């Protein structure tokens, strides 16, 4: 029975490590546990009283929730590994009676001390394999902390790039460019720049899938609200007379199709055409498409 509990703890620890690996270090994957937590928190705001204010907290709270679930699950997992071997597998400082400190709360305490790298030493592993596991848990805790910091530092630049593209599209929409104005060298440059920006955002959605669970607040900086502007521009420029404008329009259209494919495959599941995917993207982010170009 004791080894069954230890095995269950090891499964929990390995499951969390697998989820951390796929979420943070495998660019094209997303851990199942982290995705479940983020999806639940993303769907929760419509049921809360302050819907608009709470929706803006969905992304940050989802990241905090994921890290909390990882940490708690890992602490419990290591505690289950230690618990069956207490007190005989541990040494205790003077003043502590081993028989009084051999329960699951004490195993949780030992796990918390090790994963936080405090190293208090009042309850220390004595058996050989436990003495190896304890420092290993400390290394895992340090790696989890470092990975969380790197995750935070990576996600917000990706959000900034997405919002910058949305704001640029908002500027274009407000100028209402005509087909004649687009059918020029400057039009080709604008379309080519937009294609490059859309490509970068597509990569961001692949490498930082959790960025999809962030609301952008203002409609002008919401890609979900502004992305159809780029689609309309590509369609408008496709009938231009200048070949370089038509080529740039084709590049933009291809970039938008790739973005729609990524959004649909990983988040929306509409299996529809590009415009339908972008409509679903806007609806998923609480936006209603207005008049564009």
mmCIF file of C-alpha atoms in Angstrom, residues 46 52 59 124 137 159 199-200 232 259 289:
data_model
loop_
_atom_site.group_PDB
_atom_site.id
_atom_site.type_symbol
_atom_site.label_atom_id
_atom_site.label_comp_id
_atom_site.label_asym_id
_atom_site.label_seq_id
_atom_site.Cartn_x
_atom_site.Cartn_y
_atom_site.Cartn_z
ATOM 1 C CA UNK A 46 -19.953 36.088 -18.734
ATOM 2 C CA UNK A 52 -16.612 43.656 -18.778
ATOM 3 C CA UNK A 59 -5.780 36.141 -19.060
ATOM 4 C CA UNK A 124 15.416 15.727 6.797
ATOM 5 C CA UNK A 137 12.511 18.453 -5.737
ATOM 6 C CA UNK A 159 0.370 40.650 -26.738
ATOM 7 C CA UNK A 199 2.766 36.301 -39.982
ATOM 8 C CA UNK A 200 4.470 37.307 -36.732
ATOM 9 C CA UNK A 232 -11.170 43.555 -46.782
ATOM 10 C CA UNK A 259 -3.735 32.892 -39.173
ATOM 11 C CA UNK A 289 -18.000 43.303 -36.008
#
